[in-house]
Amino acid sequence: MGNNGRMAAAPNRVDVAIVGAGFAGMYMLHRARSAGFSTHVFERGSGVGGTWYWNRYPGARCDVPSLEYSYQFSEELQQEWEWSEKYATQPEILRYAEHVADRFDLRRDISFETTVQSLNWQNNAWRVSTTSGATLARFVVLATGCLSAANVPRFPDDDLYKGNTYHTGNWPHEGVDFTGKRVAVIGTGSSGIQSIPVIAEQAEYLTVLQRTPAYSVPARNQTLSPDYVASVKANYGEFRRKNSLTRAALGGDTPTGPQGACEVSDQERHNALEVRWQKGGLLFLGAFNDALTNPTSNRLIADFVREKIRTTVCDPETARKLMPDAVIGCKRLCVDTDYYETFNRHNVSLIDLREQPIQRFTESGIVFTRPDTDGVGEPQTIEYEFDAVVFATGFDAMTGAINKIDIQGRDGQLLTDVWSEGPVNYLGLSVHGFPNLFMITGPGSPSVLTNMIVSIQHHVDWITECIAQLGDSAKTTIEADSEAQREWVEHVNTVAGMTLYTSCSSWYLGTNVYGKPRVFMPLPGFPAYAQRCAEIARDDYRGFVTR
Ligand code: NA7
């Protein structure tokens, strides 16, 4: 999946430098180039695709339907590309990204295998320092991805372990053969839940190490029928428009139910949830309009899923451990194929790390602490041997990849200092003190609570328009006003505070990474946000300072 041997040399000076060649960086390149800006992209990997370049773990696929998780900026592109399944696999999405790169001749302006190390604002330009040189840019766009900095927790003596270790977000390109191997998977978020059923089919024995049970809904993945595809493509614009009017910018053909879960009878509620369960996918949570605002409704919906787990998993003790007790949807809902069923296999078992924590690693496996069965004696230890350990432990989400770059703005201030208590920003696009620097799907924007490609396109279009208009005026720089930024952060907190999202630990809040400030980062609700961005642009970029 390389760059086909073509490696663009970075120019000394460009109008727009872009960090990252995932879906955000690729479209930003296309738009900026089409608007007449000289543009260059710096990409750490050896090919395009971002998330889909790195996350090659077994079973990796998107949990947004492929006919929606795709670009809409080119009618020709969306008509000619053929998705094979309701939910595309990682290889298929990567092929799509490569097709887009070829079709729009993007590679000639991308430096692959080039990591941006620092960004310094000096003399009204950004100095972009990379592993292979430096470029001056009037504007920098961070298209670094929300889930691209791997979170690899450390455990006592983990350096002694002699087996193989993998992180799902940095999977070997050549793949991994688990045949005949005793494998441990740590983590049961989306990556764990997608990979566990596939690894179980190959491994001799699979042990799942679960810290927090996740809620997962069946994907009901299927081959796309030509008739359905034709019906969408016949009116793709309208299909896209309806999606963008929903809170998560997806699933416009399955609107959120008009009632709260407490407003209907038990039977009606069960029926509505069953219909969504059978349909499969993230829209399960949309059966009722108060799933993430009313704790009682949320509990009733969660009860439904717990009952599904109880009746799917044969061993009652394993079923008990798999049943989450937290708010459903607080952590991102998972979408699976045969996840719970996998625990009925003879070669799979589950360890609940809350009951039996990891004590340390050894050369050949992991030692767990097991409470004495009566609960009165000394805790015992038990060692399991593993040939391989898979870390499905997630990411330093939303800010991790940005904070890895040493970003020094106006007056030498460091972004990491400005963000020491949380990622302050305006619209998730700009930070006060960092002129001409834009983020795509940054903290403070709906990003990960939406269909990412819709949010990406929205941001890229907005940024392109913004810098084009700045060029038309006599001004050269634009940045968030400090007061507008303060109000924006307050607004995001207020909106998030009206939901149940803040009631649990999650990567939305940054609590999955030790020492990260606890701040709810994405903004719920795409349509209101998009409207706000449009109004601000129309109002001469209200809340931004131009000079
Ligand atoms: P997630 O959703 O962050 O899941 C990570 C999992 O790893 C989760 O179950 C964590 O448990 C677990 N984890 C993390 N650190 C540890 C330690 N130290 N010990 C044990 N278990 C741990 O990441 P994914 O890659 O699965 O998914 C990320 C997103 O990608 C997903 O939401 C989709 O948008 C696509 P915890 O819940 O923190 O107790």
Coordinates of C-alpha atoms and ligand atoms in Angstrom, one line a residue:
M1 CA 0.0 0.0 0.0
G2 CA 2.8 2.4 -0.7
N3 CA 3.0 5.6 -2.7
N4 CA 3.7 3.7 -5.9
G5 CA 7.3 4.8 -5.7
R6 CA 6.4 8.4 -6.2
M7 CA 7.7 10.7 -3.5
A8 CA 7.1 14.4 -3.8
A9 CA 9.9 16.6 -2.6
A10 CA 8.6 19.4 -0.3
P11 CA 8.9 22.9 -1.7
N12 CA 10.7 25.6 0.4
R13 CA 7.6 27.7 0.5
V14 CA 3.9 27.1 0.1
D15 CA 0.6 28.8 0.7
V16 CA -0.9 25.9 2.6
A17 CA 0.9 23.1 4.4
I18 CA -1.2 20.2 5.5
V19 CA -0.2 17.6 8.1
G20 CA -1.6 14.2 7.4
A21 CA -2.8 12.4 4.2
G22 CA -5.9 10.7 5.6
F23 CA -9.4 11.6 4.4
A24 CA -9.0 15.1 5.8
G25 CA -5.6 15.9 4.4
M26 CA -6.4 14.4 1.0
Y27 CA -9.5 16.5 0.5
M28 CA -7.8 19.6 2.0
L29 CA -5.1 19.2 -0.6
H30 CA -7.7 18.9 -3.4
R31 CA -9.7 21.9 -2.3
A32 CA -6.8 24.2 -1.6
R33 CA -5.2 23.3 -4.9
S34 CA -8.4 23.8 -6.7
A35 CA -8.8 27.2 -5.1
G36 CA -5.4 28.2 -6.5
F37 CA -3.2 27.8 -3.5
S38 CA 0.2 26.2 -3.6
T39 CA -0.1 23.3 -1.2
H40 CA 1.9 20.4 0.2
V41 CA 1.0 17.5 2.5
F42 CA 3.4 15.8 5.0
E43 CA 2.5 12.3 5.9
R44 CA 4.1 9.9 8.4
G45 CA 3.0 6.7 6.7
S46 CA 4.2 5.5 3.3
G47 CA 0.7 5.8 1.7
V48 CA -2.6 7.7 2.0
G49 CA -5.5 6.7 4.1
G50 CA -4.7 7.8 7.7
T51 CA -6.7 5.7 10.1
W52 CA -7.3 3.2 7.4
Y53 CA -3.6 3.0 6.6
W54 CA -2.7 2.2 10.2
N55 CA -5.6 0.2 11.6
R56 CA -5.1 -3.1 9.7
Y57 CA -6.0 -5.4 12.5
P58 CA -8.1 -8.5 11.7
G59 CA -11.8 -7.6 11.4
A60 CA -11.2 -3.9 11.0
R61 CA -14.1 -2.2 9.3
C62 CA -16.1 1.0 9.5
D63 CA -19.1 1.2 11.7
V64 CA -20.8 3.8 9.4
P65 CA -22.4 2.4 6.2
S66 CA -20.0 2.7 3.2
L67 CA -22.5 4.6 1.1
E68 CA -22.4 7.3 3.7
Y69 CA -18.7 7.0 4.8
S70 CA -17.4 8.3 1.6
Y71 CA -16.7 11.7 0.0
Q72 CA -19.6 13.6 -1.6
F73 CA -17.6 16.5 -3.2
S74 CA -17.5 14.8 -6.6
E75 CA -20.6 13.4 -8.2
E76 CA -18.5 11.4 -10.6
L77 CA -16.5 9.9 -7.8
Q78 CA -19.6 8.9 -5.8
Q79 CA -21.2 7.5 -8.9
E80 CA -18.3 5.5 -10.1
W81 CA -17.0 3.9 -6.9
E82 CA -18.6 0.6 -6.0
W83 CA -18.8 -0.5 -2.4
S84 CA -19.2 -4.2 -1.9
E85 CA -20.7 -4.4 1.6
K86 CA -22.9 -2.4 3.9
Y87 CA -19.9 -1.8 6.2
A88 CA -16.7 -1.7 4.2
T89 CA -13.6 -3.5 5.5
Q90 CA -10.3 -1.7 6.1
P91 CA -8.7 -3.0 2.9
E92 CA -11.7 -1.8 0.8
I93 CA -11.6 1.7 2.4
L94 CA -7.9 1.9 1.9
R95 CA -8.4 1.0 -1.8
Y96 CA -11.0 3.8 -2.0
A97 CA -8.5 6.3 -0.5
E98 CA -5.9 5.2 -3.0
H99 CA -8.3 5.5 -5.8
V100 CA -9.1 9.1 -4.7
A101 CA -5.4 9.9 -4.5
D102 CA -4.9 8.7 -8.1
R103 CA -8.1 10.1 -9.5
F104 CA -7.4 13.6 -8.3
D105 CA -3.6 13.3 -8.8
L106 CA -2.9 14.0 -5.1
R107 CA 0.4 12.1 -4.7
R108 CA 2.5 14.7 -6.5
D109 CA 2.0 17.1 -3.6
I110 CA 2.5 14.6 -0.7
S111 CA 5.7 13.8 1.1
F112 CA 5.3 10.3 2.5
E113 CA 7.4 8.9 5.4
T114 CA 7.8 12.5 6.6
T115 CA 6.9 13.4 10.1
V116 CA 6.2 17.0 11.1
Q117 CA 8.2 17.6 14.2
S118 CA 7.6 21.3 14.9
L119 CA 5.6 24.3 13.7
N120 CA 7.0 27.7 14.5
W121 CA 5.2 31.0 13.8
Q122 CA 7.8 33.5 12.8
N123 CA 7.6 36.6 10.6
N124 CA 4.0 36.0 9.6
A125 CA 4.6 32.5 8.4
W126 CA 4.8 29.0 9.8
R127 CA 8.1 27.2 9.7
V128 CA 7.2 23.5 9.2
S129 CA 10.1 21.4 10.3
T130 CA 10.0 17.7 9.3
T131 CA 12.2 14.7 9.5
S132 CA 13.4 15.6 6.0
G133 CA 13.7 19.4 6.0
A134 CA 11.8 22.6 6.5
T135 CA 9.1 24.5 4.5
L136 CA 7.6 28.0 5.1
A137 CA 3.8 28.1 4.9
R138 CA 1.3 31.0 5.2
F139 CA -1.3 28.6 6.5
V140 CA -1.0 25.2 8.2
V141 CA -3.9 22.8 8.4
L142 CA -3.7 20.0 11.0
A143 CA -5.4 17.0 9.4
T144 CA -3.8 14.7 11.9
G145 CA -6.8 12.5 12.7
C146 CA -8.7 12.1 15.9
L147 CA -7.7 8.5 16.6
S148 CA -4.1 8.3 15.4
A149 CA -1.9 8.5 18.5
A150 CA -1.9 4.9 20.0
N151 CA -2.5 4.5 23.7
V152 CA -0.2 1.7 24.8
P153 CA -0.5 1.3 28.6
R154 CA 2.5 0.1 30.5
F155 CA 2.4 -2.8 33.0
P156 CA 4.9 -3.9 35.5
D157 CA 7.7 -5.9 33.9
D158 CA 6.2 -5.7 30.4
D159 CA 9.7 -5.3 29.0
L160 CA 10.5 -8.9 30.2
Y161 CA 7.8 -10.4 27.9
K162 CA 9.4 -12.3 25.0
G163 CA 6.2 -13.1 23.0
N164 CA 4.9 -10.8 20.2
T165 CA 3.0 -7.7 21.0
Y166 CA 0.8 -5.7 18.7
H167 CA -1.3 -2.6 18.9
T168 CA -4.5 -2.6 16.7
G169 CA -3.8 0.9 15.5
N170 CA -0.3 0.1 14.3
W171 CA -0.8 -3.4 12.8
P172 CA 2.0 -5.0 10.7
H173 CA 1.3 -4.5 7.0
E174 CA 2.1 -8.2 6.2
G175 CA -0.6 -9.3 8.7
V176 CA -0.2 -11.7 11.6
D177 CA -0.8 -15.5 11.6
F178 CA -2.2 -16.6 14.9
T179 CA -2.6 -20.2 13.9
G180 CA -1.6 -22.5 16.8
K181 CA -1.0 -19.5 19.1
R182 CA -2.2 -18.7 22.6
V183 CA -3.3 -15.1 22.3
A184 CA -4.4 -12.4 24.8
V185 CA -6.4 -9.4 23.6
I186 CA -6.3 -6.5 26.1
G187 CA -9.3 -4.1 25.6
T188 CA -12.9 -4.4 24.5
G189 CA -13.6 -1.2 22.7
S190 CA -14.5 -1.2 19.0
S191 CA -11.1 -2.5 17.9
G192 CA -11.2 -5.3 20.4
I193 CA -14.7 -6.2 19.6
Q194 CA -14.1 -6.3 15.9
S195 CA -10.8 -8.3 16.1
I196 CA -11.8 -10.8 18.9
P197 CA -14.2 -12.9 16.8
V198 CA -11.7 -13.1 13.9
I199 CA -8.6 -13.9 16.0
A200 CA -10.7 -16.5 17.9
E201 CA -11.2 -18.4 14.6
Q202 CA -7.5 -18.6 14.0
A203 CA -5.8 -18.9 17.4
E204 CA -5.4 -22.1 19.3
Y205 CA -6.7 -20.2 22.4
L206 CA -7.8 -16.7 22.9
T207 CA -8.1 -15.0 26.3
V208 CA -9.9 -11.7 26.4
L209 CA -8.7 -9.2 29.1
Q210 CA -11.6 -6.9 29.8
R211 CA -11.4 -3.9 32.1
T212 CA -14.8 -2.3 31.2
P213 CA -17.5 -4.3 29.4
A214 CA -18.8 -2.5 26.3
Y215 CA -22.2 -2.3 24.8
S216 CA -22.2 -3.8 21.4
V217 CA -24.9 -4.0 18.8
P218 CA -24.8 -6.4 15.8
A219 CA -23.7 -4.9 12.5
R220 CA -25.9 -7.2 10.4
N221 CA -23.3 -6.6 7.7
Q222 CA -24.3 -7.8 4.2
T223 CA -23.4 -7.6 0.6
L224 CA -24.9 -4.5 -0.9
S225 CA -27.7 -5.2 -3.3
P226 CA -27.3 -3.6 -6.7
D227 CA -30.9 -2.4 -6.5
Y228 CA -30.3 -0.6 -3.2
V229 CA -27.0 1.0 -4.5
A230 CA -28.8 2.1 -7.7
S231 CA -31.6 3.7 -5.6
V232 CA -29.1 5.7 -3.5
K233 CA -27.0 6.7 -6.5
A234 CA -30.1 7.8 -8.4
N235 CA -30.5 10.6 -5.9
Y236 CA -27.2 10.7 -4.0
G237 CA -27.4 14.4 -3.3
E238 CA -30.7 14.1 -1.5
F239 CA -29.5 11.0 0.4
R240 CA -26.4 13.1 1.6
R241 CA -28.6 16.1 2.4
K242 CA -30.9 14.0 4.7
N243 CA -27.9 12.5 6.5
S244 CA -26.4 15.9 7.2
L245 CA -29.6 17.1 8.9
T246 CA -29.3 14.4 11.6
R247 CA -27.4 15.0 14.8
A248 CA -24.6 12.6 13.9
A249 CA -24.7 13.4 10.1
L250 CA -25.6 9.8 9.3
G251 CA -28.7 7.6 8.9
G252 CA -31.1 10.0 7.4
D253 CA -33.3 7.2 6.2
T254 CA -33.7 5.9 9.8
P255 CA -34.8 9.0 11.8
T256 CA -34.6 9.1 15.6
G257 CA -37.8 7.9 17.2
P258 CA -40.3 10.7 18.1
Q259 CA -40.8 9.6 21.7
G260 CA -38.8 9.0 24.8
A261 CA -38.2 5.5 26.0
C262 CA -40.4 6.1 29.1
E263 CA -43.3 7.5 27.1
V264 CA -44.3 4.1 25.6
S265 CA -45.5 0.8 27.1
D266 CA -43.0 -1.9 27.9
Q267 CA -44.1 -3.9 24.9
E268 CA -43.8 -0.9 22.5
R269 CA -40.4 -0.1 23.8
H270 CA -39.3 -3.7 23.4
N271 CA -40.6 -3.9 19.9
A272 CA -39.0 -0.6 18.9
L273 CA -35.6 -1.7 20.2
E274 CA -36.0 -5.2 18.7
V275 CA -36.6 -3.6 15.3
R276 CA -33.4 -1.6 15.6
W277 CA -31.4 -4.5 17.0
Q278 CA -32.5 -6.6 14.0
K279 CA -31.6 -3.8 11.6
G280 CA -28.2 -3.5 13.3
G281 CA -25.7 -0.7 13.7
L282 CA -25.2 2.6 15.6
L283 CA -28.7 3.8 14.9
F284 CA -29.9 1.3 17.6
L285 CA -29.6 4.2 20.0
G286 CA -31.9 6.3 18.0
A287 CA -35.0 4.2 18.8
F288 CA -35.9 6.9 21.3
N289 CA -35.1 10.6 21.4
D290 CA -33.9 10.7 25.0
A291 CA -31.4 7.8 25.1
L292 CA -28.5 10.1 26.0
T293 CA -30.4 12.7 28.0
N294 CA -32.8 10.8 30.3
P295 CA -31.0 8.4 32.7
T296 CA -34.2 6.2 33.2
S297 CA -34.7 5.8 29.4
N298 CA -31.0 5.0 29.1
R299 CA -31.3 2.3 31.7
L300 CA -34.3 0.7 30.0
I301 CA -32.4 0.6 26.7
A302 CA -29.3 -0.8 28.5
D303 CA -31.5 -3.5 30.1
F304 CA -32.5 -4.6 26.6
V305 CA -28.9 -5.1 25.6
R306 CA -28.0 -6.8 28.8
E307 CA -30.8 -9.2 28.2
K308 CA -29.5 -9.9 24.7
I309 CA -26.1 -10.7 26.2
R310 CA -27.6 -13.0 28.8
T311 CA -29.5 -14.9 26.2
T312 CA -26.6 -15.1 23.8
V313 CA -23.8 -16.2 26.0
C314 CA -24.2 -19.8 27.3
D315 CA -22.0 -19.6 30.4
P316 CA -23.9 -17.4 33.0
E317 CA -20.7 -16.3 34.7
T318 CA -19.2 -15.1 31.4
A319 CA -22.4 -13.4 30.5
R320 CA -22.4 -11.6 33.8
K321 CA -18.9 -10.3 33.2
L322 CA -19.8 -9.1 29.7
M323 CA -22.8 -7.1 30.9
P324 CA -22.0 -3.4 31.2
D325 CA -23.6 -1.5 34.0
A326 CA -22.7 2.0 32.8
V327 CA -24.8 4.4 30.7
I328 CA -25.2 3.0 27.2
G329 CA -23.7 5.3 24.5
C330 CA -21.6 7.1 27.1
K331 CA -18.6 5.4 25.7
R332 CA -19.0 5.0 22.0
L333 CA -21.4 2.2 21.1
C334 CA -19.6 -0.8 19.4
V335 CA -20.9 -2.6 16.4
D336 CA -19.9 -6.2 16.0
T337 CA -20.2 -9.4 14.1
D338 CA -20.6 -12.4 16.4
Y339 CA -18.8 -10.7 19.4
Y340 CA -20.9 -12.1 22.2
E341 CA -21.3 -15.5 20.3
T342 CA -17.5 -15.8 20.3
F343 CA -17.6 -16.4 24.1
N344 CA -19.5 -19.7 23.4
R345 CA -16.4 -21.1 21.6
H346 CA -14.4 -23.7 23.4
N347 CA -11.1 -21.9 22.7
V348 CA -12.1 -18.5 24.2
S349 CA -12.3 -17.3 27.7
L350 CA -12.8 -13.9 29.4
I351 CA -10.9 -12.4 32.3
D352 CA -12.5 -9.5 34.1
L353 CA -9.6 -7.3 35.1
R354 CA -11.7 -5.5 37.7
E355 CA -12.0 -8.8 39.5
Q356 CA -8.6 -10.2 38.5
P357 CA -6.2 -7.4 37.7
I358 CA -2.9 -7.7 35.8
Q359 CA -0.2 -7.9 38.4
R360 CA 2.8 -8.1 36.0
F361 CA 4.2 -9.5 32.8
T362 CA 6.7 -12.4 32.8
E363 CA 8.9 -13.7 30.0
S364 CA 6.1 -16.0 28.8
G365 CA 2.9 -14.4 29.8
I366 CA 0.9 -12.4 32.4
V367 CA 0.4 -12.9 36.1
F368 CA -3.0 -11.9 37.5
T369 CA -4.0 -11.3 41.1
R370 CA -7.0 -13.4 42.0
P371 CA -8.9 -12.7 45.2
D372 CA -9.2 -15.6 47.6
T373 CA -12.5 -17.3 46.8
D374 CA -14.0 -16.7 50.3
G375 CA -12.8 -13.1 50.1
V376 CA -11.1 -13.5 53.5
G377 CA -7.7 -15.0 52.8
E378 CA -4.7 -13.7 51.0
P379 CA -5.1 -12.9 47.3
Q380 CA -3.6 -15.5 45.0
T381 CA -1.7 -15.1 41.8
I382 CA -2.2 -17.1 38.6
E383 CA 0.0 -17.0 35.5
Y384 CA -1.2 -17.5 32.0
E385 CA 1.2 -18.1 29.1
F386 CA 0.6 -16.3 25.9
D387 CA 2.5 -16.4 22.6
A388 CA 1.1 -13.0 21.6
V389 CA -0.5 -10.1 23.3
V390 CA -2.7 -7.7 21.3
F391 CA -3.2 -4.2 22.7
A392 CA -6.7 -3.1 21.6
T393 CA -6.2 -0.2 24.1
G394 CA -7.3 2.7 22.0
F395 CA -5.8 6.1 21.4
D396 CA -4.8 9.4 22.9
A397 CA -7.9 10.8 21.1
M398 CA -8.5 14.1 19.4
T399 CA -5.4 15.9 20.8
G400 CA -2.8 13.2 20.9
A401 CA -1.5 13.6 17.4
I402 CA -1.5 17.4 17.6
N403 CA 0.3 17.4 20.9
K404 CA 3.1 15.2 19.4
I405 CA 4.1 18.2 17.3
D406 CA 6.0 20.9 19.0
I407 CA 3.7 23.9 18.0
Q408 CA 5.0 27.3 18.9
G409 CA 2.6 30.2 18.1
R410 CA 2.7 33.9 18.5
D411 CA 5.1 35.2 21.1
G412 CA 6.7 31.8 21.4
Q413 CA 3.8 30.2 23.3
L414 CA 3.5 26.4 23.1
L415 CA 0.2 24.8 22.2
T416 CA 0.8 22.1 24.9
D417 CA 1.1 24.9 27.5
V418 CA -2.1 26.6 26.2
W419 CA -3.8 23.3 26.3
S420 CA -2.4 22.2 29.7
E421 CA -5.9 22.2 31.3
G422 CA -7.8 21.2 28.2
P423 CA -7.9 21.9 24.5
V424 CA -9.3 25.5 24.3
N425 CA -10.4 26.4 20.8
Y426 CA -12.9 28.3 18.8
L427 CA -15.3 26.1 16.7
G428 CA -12.8 23.3 17.0
L429 CA -11.0 25.0 14.1
S430 CA -8.7 27.6 15.6
V431 CA -6.8 28.5 18.8
H432 CA -6.1 32.0 20.0
G433 CA -2.4 32.8 19.7
F434 CA -1.9 30.4 16.8
P435 CA -2.6 32.5 13.6
N436 CA -3.3 30.9 10.3
L437 CA -3.4 27.5 12.0
F438 CA -6.5 25.3 11.4
M439 CA -7.6 22.0 12.8
I440 CA -9.8 19.6 10.9
T441 CA -12.3 17.9 13.2
G442 CA -10.5 19.2 16.2
P443 CA -11.7 19.2 19.8
G444 CA -14.6 21.5 20.2
S445 CA -16.2 20.3 16.9
P446 CA -18.7 17.5 16.4
S447 CA -16.1 15.3 14.7
V448 CA -16.1 11.8 16.4
L449 CA -19.7 12.1 17.3
T450 CA -20.6 12.2 13.6
N451 CA -19.9 10.5 10.3
M452 CA -16.3 11.7 10.1
I453 CA -16.2 12.2 6.4
V454 CA -19.2 14.6 6.5
S455 CA -17.4 16.6 9.3
I456 CA -14.2 16.5 7.4
Q457 CA -15.7 17.9 4.2
H458 CA -17.5 20.5 6.1
H459 CA -14.3 21.7 7.8
V460 CA -12.2 21.6 4.6
D461 CA -14.8 23.6 2.7
W462 CA -15.1 26.2 5.5
I463 CA -11.3 26.6 5.9
T464 CA -10.8 26.9 2.2
E465 CA -13.4 29.6 1.9
C466 CA -12.0 31.4 4.9
I467 CA -8.4 31.6 3.6
A468 CA -9.7 32.5 0.2
Q469 CA -11.7 35.4 1.6
L470 CA -8.7 36.5 3.7
G471 CA -6.6 36.6 0.5
D472 CA -9.3 38.8 -1.1
S473 CA -9.0 41.3 1.8
A474 CA -5.9 43.2 2.6
K475 CA -5.4 41.1 5.7
T476 CA -2.8 38.3 6.1
T477 CA -3.6 36.5 9.3
I478 CA -6.6 35.1 11.1
E479 CA -7.0 33.6 14.5
A480 CA -9.6 33.0 17.2
D481 CA -10.4 35.9 19.5
S482 CA -9.7 35.0 23.1
E483 CA -13.2 35.9 24.4
A484 CA -14.9 34.1 21.5
Q485 CA -12.8 31.1 22.4
R486 CA -13.7 31.2 26.0
E487 CA -17.4 31.4 25.2
W488 CA -17.0 28.5 22.7
V489 CA -15.4 26.2 25.3
E490 CA -18.2 27.1 27.7
H491 CA -20.8 26.4 25.0
V492 CA -19.3 22.9 24.3
N493 CA -19.3 22.2 28.0
T494 CA -22.9 23.4 28.4
V495 CA -24.2 21.2 25.5
A496 CA -22.2 18.2 26.7
G497 CA -23.5 18.8 30.2
M498 CA -27.1 18.4 29.0
T499 CA -26.3 14.9 27.9
L500 CA -25.2 11.7 29.7
Y501 CA -21.9 11.7 27.9
T502 CA -20.0 13.0 30.9
S503 CA -21.2 10.3 33.2
C504 CA -18.5 7.8 32.5
S505 CA -14.8 7.5 31.7
S506 CA -14.2 7.6 28.0
W507 CA -11.8 8.8 25.4
Y508 CA -14.2 11.6 24.6
L509 CA -13.3 13.0 28.0
G510 CA -9.6 12.0 27.8
T511 CA -9.9 9.8 30.9
N512 CA -8.4 6.8 29.1
V513 CA -5.0 8.4 29.1
Y514 CA -3.1 8.9 32.4
G515 CA -2.6 12.5 33.3
K516 CA -4.8 13.9 30.4
P517 CA -7.1 16.8 31.5
R518 CA -10.7 15.7 32.0
V519 CA -12.6 17.8 29.4
F520 CA -15.4 16.6 27.1
M521 CA -13.9 17.3 23.7
P522 CA -16.4 16.8 20.9
L523 CA -19.5 18.9 20.5
P524 CA -22.8 16.9 20.2
G525 CA -25.0 17.9 17.2
F526 CA -23.8 18.4 13.6
P527 CA -26.6 20.5 12.1
A528 CA -26.6 23.3 14.7
Y529 CA -22.8 23.4 14.5
A530 CA -22.7 23.7 10.7
Q531 CA -25.3 26.4 10.8
R532 CA -23.3 28.3 13.4
C533 CA -20.1 28.1 11.3
A534 CA -22.0 29.4 8.3
E535 CA -23.4 32.3 10.2
I536 CA -20.0 33.2 11.6
A537 CA -18.5 33.2 8.1
R538 CA -21.3 35.3 6.8
D539 CA -20.9 37.7 9.7
D540 CA -17.4 38.5 8.5
Y541 CA -15.8 35.7 10.6
R542 CA -17.2 36.9 13.9
G543 CA -15.1 35.8 16.8
F544 CA -11.9 35.7 14.7
V545 CA -9.3 38.4 14.7
T546 CA -7.8 39.3 11.3
R547 CA -4.8 41.5 10.8
Ligands
NA7_1 P1 -11.2 2.3 22.9 O1 -12.7 2.4 22.5 O2 -10.6 3.4 23.6 O3 -11.1 1.0 23.7 C1 -9.9 0.7 24.4 C2 -10.1 -0.5 25.2 O4 -8.9 -0.8 25.9 C3 -11.1 -0.3 26.3 O5 -11.8 -1.5 26.6 C4 -10.3 0.1 27.5 O6 -10.9 -0.2 28.8 C5 -9.1 -0.9 27.3 N1 -7.9 -0.4 28.0 C6 -7.3 0.8 27.8 N2 -6.2 0.8 28.7 C7 -6.3 -0.3 29.4 C8 -5.5 -0.8 30.5 N3 -4.4 -0.1 31.0 N4 -5.8 -2.0 31.0 C9 -6.8 -2.7 30.5 N5 -7.6 -2.3 29.5 C10 -7.3 -1.1 29.0 O7 -10.3 2.1 21.6 P2 -10.7 1.3 20.3 O8 -9.4 1.3 19.5 O9 -11.3 0.0 20.6 O10 -11.7 2.2 19.5 C11 -11.5 3.6 19.3 C12 -12.5 4.1 18.3 O11 -12.1 3.7 17.0 C13 -13.9 3.7 18.5 O12 -14.6 4.3 19.4 C14 -14.4 3.9 17.1 O13 -14.7 5.3 16.9 C15 -13.3 3.5 16.2 P3 -11.7 1.0 29.6 O14 -13.0 1.1 28.8 O15 -10.8 2.2 29.5 O16 -11.8 0.5 31.0

